[in-house]
């Protein structure tokens, strides 16, 4: 459609990053309905993080996964509140698209399941048919991946679960690589704010906050604990980091920081993001 060029290959990912920003805006408005400033800041923070800059210009499955991850959060909350069959089916459809993007999306689906199990209303909903029909929709969309793997000795699953982890590693060096890569992926000052956001993001709906924590903390814990034992890549934690980045805005705003603090936090993130784009160019 757009010709044979590097830009045409990357254009879908650029457009998906714009869609992701819009979904972040919607989610932040639901988090802080009385504070539209925070919603705008959340979208700015998202686009200033270096790891998102990578996803927006490199043709990789991470950007479609991230957009589906955000959609999963928004629809999961709606399904939990309204408990309509249509919501559960849409949730399953988004989950299936997320799995088609990248296997890591299984953590988002498990996060929704964990969140539902953690609430009395969610446990009652899991006793009914709606959530499980949604799961069937997700599985149906994932069938082509299962079919392809079954005909090739499960090659893709074998690679991700064991093949890429067979090299010997230095545990301390790997741990240092993990911590350093996360600081660069989100920028050091913003990484501190992300931790603060997961702990204390300001006043927001408790159930939505719980859902966001279920979508971030397990991802960070899983890759944080396994990173010293295998070859690790910085972008594997990106969904958890980006969810925490949304919450970081509430933590930073509740600290009532002076303007120069905001300039330093956002400026350092923008500098690293600029270097990412410069390297890509």
mmCIF file of C-alpha atoms in Angstrom:
data_model
loop_
_atom_site.group_PDB
_atom_site.id
_atom_site.type_symbol
_atom_site.label_atom_id
_atom_site.label_comp_id
_atom_site.label_asym_id
_atom_site.label_seq_id
_atom_site.Cartn_x
_atom_site.Cartn_y
_atom_site.Cartn_z
ATOM 1 C CA UNK A 1 0.000 0.000 0.000
ATOM 2 C CA UNK A 2 2.698 2.495 1.002
ATOM 3 C CA UNK A 3 5.518 1.213 -1.212
ATOM 4 C CA UNK A 4 8.702 -0.707 -0.540
ATOM 5 C CA UNK A 5 10.693 1.373 1.944
ATOM 6 C CA UNK A 6 11.852 1.295 5.582
ATOM 7 C CA UNK A 7 9.131 3.813 6.469
ATOM 8 C CA UNK A 8 6.353 1.706 4.939
ATOM 9 C CA UNK A 9 7.518 -1.337 6.916
ATOM 10 C CA UNK A 10 7.576 0.643 10.166
ATOM 11 C CA UNK A 11 4.473 2.775 9.610
ATOM 12 C CA UNK A 12 2.031 0.300 11.234
ATOM 13 C CA UNK A 13 4.115 0.365 14.411
ATOM 14 C CA UNK A 14 4.218 4.175 14.429
ATOM 15 C CA UNK A 15 0.426 4.250 14.065
ATOM 16 C CA UNK A 16 0.038 1.634 16.802
ATOM 17 C CA UNK A 17 2.118 3.816 19.146
ATOM 18 C CA UNK A 18 -0.369 6.639 18.538
ATOM 19 C CA UNK A 19 -3.257 4.267 19.312
ATOM 20 C CA UNK A 20 -1.409 3.125 22.432
ATOM 21 C CA UNK A 21 -1.109 6.726 23.585
ATOM 22 C CA UNK A 22 -4.842 7.213 23.144
ATOM 23 C CA UNK A 23 -5.602 4.070 25.174
ATOM 24 C CA UNK A 24 -3.255 5.299 27.917
ATOM 25 C CA UNK A 25 -5.205 8.573 27.948
ATOM 26 C CA UNK A 26 -8.501 6.686 28.400
ATOM 27 C CA UNK A 27 -7.026 4.488 31.133
ATOM 28 C CA UNK A 28 -5.502 7.437 33.003
ATOM 29 C CA UNK A 29 -8.836 9.282 32.887
ATOM 30 C CA UNK A 30 -10.457 6.279 34.547
ATOM 31 C CA UNK A 31 -7.687 6.191 37.154
ATOM 32 C CA UNK A 32 -7.943 9.879 38.029
ATOM 33 C CA UNK A 33 -11.366 11.054 36.776
ATOM 34 C CA UNK A 34 -11.113 14.346 38.674
ATOM 35 C CA UNK A 35 -7.616 15.195 37.498
ATOM 36 C CA UNK A 36 -7.362 15.500 33.682
ATOM 37 C CA UNK A 37 -3.816 16.859 34.026
ATOM 38 C CA UNK A 38 -2.616 13.436 35.134
ATOM 39 C CA UNK A 39 -4.170 11.799 32.087
ATOM 40 C CA UNK A 40 -2.260 14.138 29.785
ATOM 41 C CA UNK A 41 0.970 13.601 31.706
ATOM 42 C CA UNK A 42 0.534 9.822 31.515
ATOM 43 C CA UNK A 43 0.356 9.982 27.723
ATOM 44 C CA UNK A 44 3.429 12.252 27.621
ATOM 45 C CA UNK A 45 5.364 9.925 29.929
ATOM 46 C CA UNK A 46 4.463 6.915 27.789
ATOM 47 C CA UNK A 47 5.779 8.511 24.611
ATOM 48 C CA UNK A 48 8.954 9.718 26.313
ATOM 49 C CA UNK A 49 10.046 6.286 27.546
ATOM 50 C CA UNK A 50 12.938 4.868 25.489
ATOM 51 C CA UNK A 51 11.498 1.338 25.428
ATOM 52 C CA UNK A 52 8.350 2.610 23.733
ATOM 53 C CA UNK A 53 10.449 4.606 21.281
ATOM 54 C CA UNK A 54 12.100 1.335 20.277
ATOM 55 C CA UNK A 55 8.723 -0.319 19.776
ATOM 56 C CA UNK A 56 7.453 2.579 17.695
ATOM 57 C CA UNK A 57 10.240 2.503 15.108
ATOM 58 C CA UNK A 58 11.383 -1.126 14.980
ATOM 59 C CA UNK A 59 9.260 -3.705 13.170
ATOM 60 C CA UNK A 60 8.783 -6.090 16.094
ATOM 61 C CA UNK A 61 5.805 -7.759 17.788
ATOM 62 C CA UNK A 62 6.115 -5.741 20.990
ATOM 63 C CA UNK A 63 4.063 -2.735 19.889
ATOM 64 C CA UNK A 64 0.958 -4.707 18.816
ATOM 65 C CA UNK A 65 1.299 -6.704 22.040
ATOM 66 C CA UNK A 66 1.435 -3.500 24.109
ATOM 67 C CA UNK A 67 -1.665 -2.056 22.419
ATOM 68 C CA UNK A 68 -3.555 -5.324 22.987
ATOM 69 C CA UNK A 69 -2.304 -5.355 26.600
ATOM 70 C CA UNK A 70 -3.848 -1.919 27.182
ATOM 71 C CA UNK A 71 -7.065 -2.992 25.461
ATOM 72 C CA UNK A 72 -7.192 -6.073 27.671
ATOM 73 C CA UNK A 73 -6.980 -3.914 30.806
ATOM 74 C CA UNK A 74 -9.751 -1.563 29.668
ATOM 75 C CA UNK A 75 -12.136 -4.302 28.556
ATOM 76 C CA UNK A 76 -11.402 -6.473 31.614
ATOM 77 C CA UNK A 77 -12.504 -3.638 33.871
ATOM 78 C CA UNK A 78 -15.642 -3.119 31.799
ATOM 79 C CA UNK A 79 -16.459 -6.828 31.818
ATOM 80 C CA UNK A 80 -15.949 -6.966 35.576
ATOM 81 C CA UNK A 81 -18.325 -4.030 36.110
ATOM 82 C CA UNK A 82 -21.085 -4.921 33.632
ATOM 83 C CA UNK A 83 -20.717 -8.712 33.420
ATOM 84 C CA UNK A 84 -22.178 -8.919 29.924
ATOM 85 C CA UNK A 85 -21.441 -11.831 27.605
ATOM 86 C CA UNK A 86 -20.441 -9.426 24.824
ATOM 87 C CA UNK A 87 -17.745 -7.910 27.064
ATOM 88 C CA UNK A 88 -16.270 -11.316 27.876
ATOM 89 C CA UNK A 89 -16.225 -12.282 24.190
ATOM 90 C CA UNK A 90 -14.478 -9.015 23.263
ATOM 91 C CA UNK A 91 -12.017 -9.605 26.094
ATOM 92 C CA UNK A 92 -11.274 -13.049 24.673
ATOM 93 C CA UNK A 93 -10.816 -11.614 21.195
ATOM 94 C CA UNK A 94 -8.297 -9.055 22.416
ATOM 95 C CA UNK A 95 -6.519 -11.754 24.411
ATOM 96 C CA UNK A 96 -6.253 -13.896 21.282
ATOM 97 C CA UNK A 97 -4.827 -11.002 19.267
ATOM 98 C CA UNK A 98 -2.344 -10.347 22.062
ATOM 99 C CA UNK A 99 -1.201 -13.986 21.962
ATOM 100 C CA UNK A 100 -0.821 -13.771 18.183
ATOM 101 C CA UNK A 101 1.445 -10.765 18.747
ATOM 102 C CA UNK A 102 3.751 -12.339 21.322
ATOM 103 C CA UNK A 103 3.715 -15.253 23.765
ATOM 104 C CA UNK A 104 4.477 -12.887 26.669
ATOM 105 C CA UNK A 105 0.828 -11.813 26.427
ATOM 106 C CA UNK A 106 -0.071 -14.980 28.318
ATOM 107 C CA UNK A 107 1.061 -13.057 31.417
ATOM 108 C CA UNK A 108 -1.580 -10.388 30.736
ATOM 109 C CA UNK A 109 -4.307 -13.035 30.490
ATOM 110 C CA UNK A 110 -3.089 -14.758 33.663
ATOM 111 C CA UNK A 111 -3.006 -11.331 35.323
ATOM 112 C CA UNK A 112 -6.687 -10.809 34.519
ATOM 113 C CA UNK A 113 -7.461 -14.286 35.905
ATOM 114 C CA UNK A 114 -5.493 -13.559 39.090
ATOM 115 C CA UNK A 115 -7.274 -10.231 39.499
ATOM 116 C CA UNK A 116 -10.706 -11.845 39.121
ATOM 117 C CA UNK A 117 -9.784 -14.509 41.664
ATOM 118 C CA UNK A 118 -8.705 -11.799 44.117
ATOM 119 C CA UNK A 119 -12.174 -10.183 44.261
ATOM 120 C CA UNK A 120 -15.460 -11.705 45.515
ATOM 121 C CA UNK A 121 -17.333 -10.428 42.456
ATOM 122 C CA UNK A 122 -14.660 -11.831 40.135
ATOM 123 C CA UNK A 123 -14.834 -15.258 41.767
ATOM 124 C CA UNK A 124 -18.609 -15.287 41.285
ATOM 125 C CA UNK A 125 -18.164 -14.320 37.640
ATOM 126 C CA UNK A 126 -15.728 -17.184 37.091
ATOM 127 C CA UNK A 127 -18.461 -19.607 38.126
ATOM 128 C CA UNK A 128 -20.515 -18.493 35.124
ATOM 129 C CA UNK A 129 -20.068 -19.205 31.427
ATOM 130 C CA UNK A 130 -19.103 -15.751 30.108
ATOM 131 C CA UNK A 131 -15.385 -15.626 31.049
ATOM 132 C CA UNK A 132 -14.821 -19.176 29.800
ATOM 133 C CA UNK A 133 -16.491 -18.479 26.463
ATOM 134 C CA UNK A 134 -14.129 -15.516 26.171
ATOM 135 C CA UNK A 135 -11.226 -17.863 26.877
ATOM 136 C CA UNK A 136 -12.477 -20.138 24.085
ATOM 137 C CA UNK A 137 -12.427 -17.188 21.667
ATOM 138 C CA UNK A 138 -8.814 -16.432 22.639
ATOM 139 C CA UNK A 139 -7.846 -20.077 22.160
ATOM 140 C CA UNK A 140 -9.615 -20.220 18.794
ATOM 141 C CA UNK A 141 -7.601 -17.236 17.540
ATOM 142 C CA UNK A 142 -4.426 -18.921 18.807
ATOM 143 C CA UNK A 143 -5.120 -22.196 16.973
ATOM 144 C CA UNK A 144 -2.966 -21.298 13.905
ATOM 145 C CA UNK A 145 0.075 -20.936 16.180
ATOM 146 C CA UNK A 146 -0.640 -24.272 17.849
ATOM 147 C CA UNK A 147 -1.200 -25.934 14.468
ATOM 148 C CA UNK A 148 2.053 -24.581 13.020
ATOM 149 C CA UNK A 149 4.017 -25.708 16.086
ATOM 150 C CA UNK A 150 2.427 -29.159 16.189
ATOM 151 C CA UNK A 151 3.622 -29.789 12.632
ATOM 152 C CA UNK A 152 7.194 -28.724 13.496
ATOM 153 C CA UNK A 153 7.903 -30.511 16.769
ATOM 154 C CA UNK A 154 6.773 -27.462 18.774
ATOM 155 C CA UNK A 155 9.844 -25.588 17.550
ATOM 156 C CA UNK A 156 8.790 -22.079 18.587
ATOM 157 C CA UNK A 157 7.741 -23.059 22.109
ATOM 158 C CA UNK A 158 10.891 -25.150 22.547
ATOM 159 C CA UNK A 159 13.072 -22.210 21.512
ATOM 160 C CA UNK A 160 11.470 -19.728 23.913
ATOM 161 C CA UNK A 161 11.194 -22.090 26.868
ATOM 162 C CA UNK A 162 14.577 -23.815 26.644
ATOM 163 C CA UNK A 163 16.588 -23.309 23.456
ATOM 164 C CA UNK A 164 17.515 -19.667 24.042
ATOM 165 C CA UNK A 165 18.372 -20.336 27.719
ATOM 166 C CA UNK A 166 20.982 -23.078 27.354
ATOM 167 C CA UNK A 167 24.064 -20.822 27.375
ATOM 168 C CA UNK A 168 26.117 -20.532 30.573
ATOM 169 C CA UNK A 169 25.849 -17.145 32.253
ATOM 170 C CA UNK A 170 27.553 -15.173 35.018
ATOM 171 C CA UNK A 171 24.805 -14.629 37.609
ATOM 172 C CA UNK A 172 26.169 -11.368 39.025
ATOM 173 C CA UNK A 173 26.881 -9.970 35.571
ATOM 174 C CA UNK A 174 23.392 -10.906 34.405
ATOM 175 C CA UNK A 175 21.812 -9.295 37.453
ATOM 176 C CA UNK A 176 23.762 -6.101 36.781
ATOM 177 C CA UNK A 177 22.701 -6.221 33.138
ATOM 178 C CA UNK A 178 19.068 -6.569 34.169
ATOM 179 C CA UNK A 179 19.128 -3.597 36.546
ATOM 180 C CA UNK A 180 21.109 -1.424 34.143
ATOM 181 C CA UNK A 181 18.958 -2.290 31.153
ATOM 182 C CA UNK A 182 15.780 -1.434 33.049
ATOM 183 C CA UNK A 183 17.195 1.921 34.081
ATOM 184 C CA UNK A 184 17.987 2.695 30.439
ATOM 185 C CA UNK A 185 14.723 1.252 29.126
ATOM 186 C CA UNK A 186 12.619 3.641 31.187
ATOM 187 C CA UNK A 187 15.313 6.211 32.229
ATOM 188 C CA UNK A 188 16.778 6.129 35.773
ATOM 189 C CA UNK A 189 14.659 8.858 37.394
ATOM 190 C CA UNK A 190 11.451 7.578 35.837
ATOM 191 C CA UNK A 191 12.269 4.051 37.006
ATOM 192 C CA UNK A 192 12.274 5.310 40.613
ATOM 193 C CA UNK A 193 8.913 6.965 39.954
ATOM 194 C CA UNK A 194 7.556 3.689 38.529
ATOM 195 C CA UNK A 195 8.361 1.891 41.780
ATOM 196 C CA UNK A 196 6.682 4.700 43.686
ATOM 197 C CA UNK A 197 3.647 4.492 41.403
ATOM 198 C CA UNK A 198 3.175 0.781 42.033
ATOM 199 C CA UNK A 199 3.301 1.411 45.792
ATOM 200 C CA UNK A 200 1.394 4.693 46.095
ATOM 201 C CA UNK A 201 -0.164 6.166 42.922
ATOM 202 C CA UNK A 202 -2.434 8.642 44.701
ATOM 203 C CA UNK A 203 -6.196 8.404 45.100
ATOM 204 C CA UNK A 204 -7.736 6.233 42.378
ATOM 205 C CA UNK A 205 -10.370 3.457 42.089
ATOM 206 C CA UNK A 206 -9.010 0.540 44.179
ATOM 207 C CA UNK A 207 -10.244 -2.217 41.848
ATOM 208 C CA UNK A 208 -8.631 -0.604 38.796
ATOM 209 C CA UNK A 209 -5.426 -0.074 40.755
ATOM 210 C CA UNK A 210 -5.465 -3.758 41.722
ATOM 211 C CA UNK A 211 -5.921 -4.755 38.066
ATOM 212 C CA UNK A 212 -2.969 -2.591 36.995
ATOM 213 C CA UNK A 213 -0.766 -4.095 39.682
ATOM 214 C CA UNK A 214 -1.736 -7.573 38.487
ATOM 215 C CA UNK A 215 -0.681 -6.476 34.977
ATOM 216 C CA UNK A 216 2.706 -5.146 36.084
ATOM 217 C CA UNK A 217 4.130 -6.737 39.237
ATOM 218 C CA UNK A 218 4.029 -10.427 38.097
ATOM 219 C CA UNK A 219 5.803 -9.511 34.831
ATOM 220 C CA UNK A 220 8.548 -7.620 36.651
ATOM 221 C CA UNK A 221 8.934 -10.336 39.290
ATOM 222 C CA UNK A 222 9.099 -13.184 36.762
ATOM 223 C CA UNK A 223 11.785 -11.634 34.586
ATOM 224 C CA UNK A 224 13.571 -10.073 37.550
ATOM 225 C CA UNK A 225 13.956 -13.457 39.260
ATOM 226 C CA UNK A 226 14.931 -15.350 36.113
ATOM 227 C CA UNK A 227 17.245 -12.709 34.599
ATOM 228 C CA UNK A 228 20.351 -13.821 36.561
ATOM 229 C CA UNK A 229 19.905 -17.382 35.276
ATOM 230 C CA UNK A 230 19.669 -16.827 31.526
ATOM 231 C CA UNK A 231 20.328 -14.464 28.649
ATOM 232 C CA UNK A 232 17.992 -11.545 29.203
ATOM 233 C CA UNK A 233 16.682 -8.818 26.904
ATOM 234 C CA UNK A 234 15.626 -5.436 28.247
ATOM 235 C CA UNK A 235 12.316 -5.243 26.415
ATOM 236 C CA UNK A 236 10.915 -8.430 27.957
ATOM 237 C CA UNK A 237 9.673 -6.450 30.968
ATOM 238 C CA UNK A 238 8.280 -3.611 28.815
ATOM 239 C CA UNK A 239 4.543 -4.254 29.424
ATOM 240 C CA UNK A 240 5.009 -4.285 33.195
ATOM 241 C CA UNK A 241 7.252 -1.223 33.077
ATOM 242 C CA UNK A 242 4.854 0.769 30.911
ATOM 243 C CA UNK A 243 1.887 -0.008 33.170
ATOM 244 C CA UNK A 244 3.998 1.157 36.119
ATOM 245 C CA UNK A 245 4.903 4.302 34.148
ATOM 246 C CA UNK A 246 1.218 5.235 33.989
ATOM 247 C CA UNK A 247 0.935 4.870 37.769
ATOM 248 C CA UNK A 248 4.156 6.862 38.264
ATOM 249 C CA UNK A 249 2.308 10.033 37.290
ATOM 250 C CA UNK A 250 0.024 9.719 40.326
ATOM 251 C CA UNK A 251 2.998 9.202 42.629
ATOM 252 C CA UNK A 252 4.913 12.156 41.194
ATOM 253 C CA UNK A 253 1.874 14.452 41.345
ATOM 254 C CA UNK A 254 1.127 13.479 44.946
ATOM 255 C CA UNK A 255 4.691 14.469 45.896
ATOM 256 C CA UNK A 256 3.947 18.022 44.705
ATOM 257 C CA UNK A 257 7.313 18.312 43.036
ATOM 258 C CA UNK A 258 8.675 21.614 41.833
ATOM 259 C CA UNK A 259 8.832 22.364 38.120
ATOM 260 C CA UNK A 260 12.542 21.673 37.834
ATOM 261 C CA UNK A 261 11.985 18.149 39.146
ATOM 262 C CA UNK A 262 9.498 17.495 36.362
ATOM 263 C CA UNK A 263 11.930 18.995 33.866
ATOM 264 C CA UNK A 264 14.688 16.675 35.060
ATOM 265 C CA UNK A 265 12.557 13.538 35.051
ATOM 266 C CA UNK A 266 10.908 14.123 31.687
ATOM 267 C CA UNK A 267 14.033 15.711 30.176
ATOM 268 C CA UNK A 268 16.263 12.724 31.001
ATOM 269 C CA UNK A 269 13.685 10.341 29.526
ATOM 270 C CA UNK A 270 13.357 12.516 26.419
ATOM 271 C CA UNK A 271 17.148 12.579 25.992
ATOM 272 C CA UNK A 272 17.424 8.792 26.018
ATOM 273 C CA UNK A 273 14.418 8.516 23.698
ATOM 274 C CA UNK A 274 16.055 10.985 21.316
ATOM 275 C CA UNK A 275 19.185 8.843 21.249
ATOM 276 C CA UNK A 276 17.060 5.802 20.396
ATOM 277 C CA UNK A 277 15.521 7.619 17.419
ATOM 278 C CA UNK A 278 18.927 8.955 16.380
ATOM 279 C CA UNK A 279 20.390 5.447 16.382
ATOM 280 C CA UNK A 280 17.412 4.184 14.362
ATOM 281 C CA UNK A 281 17.846 6.937 11.785
#
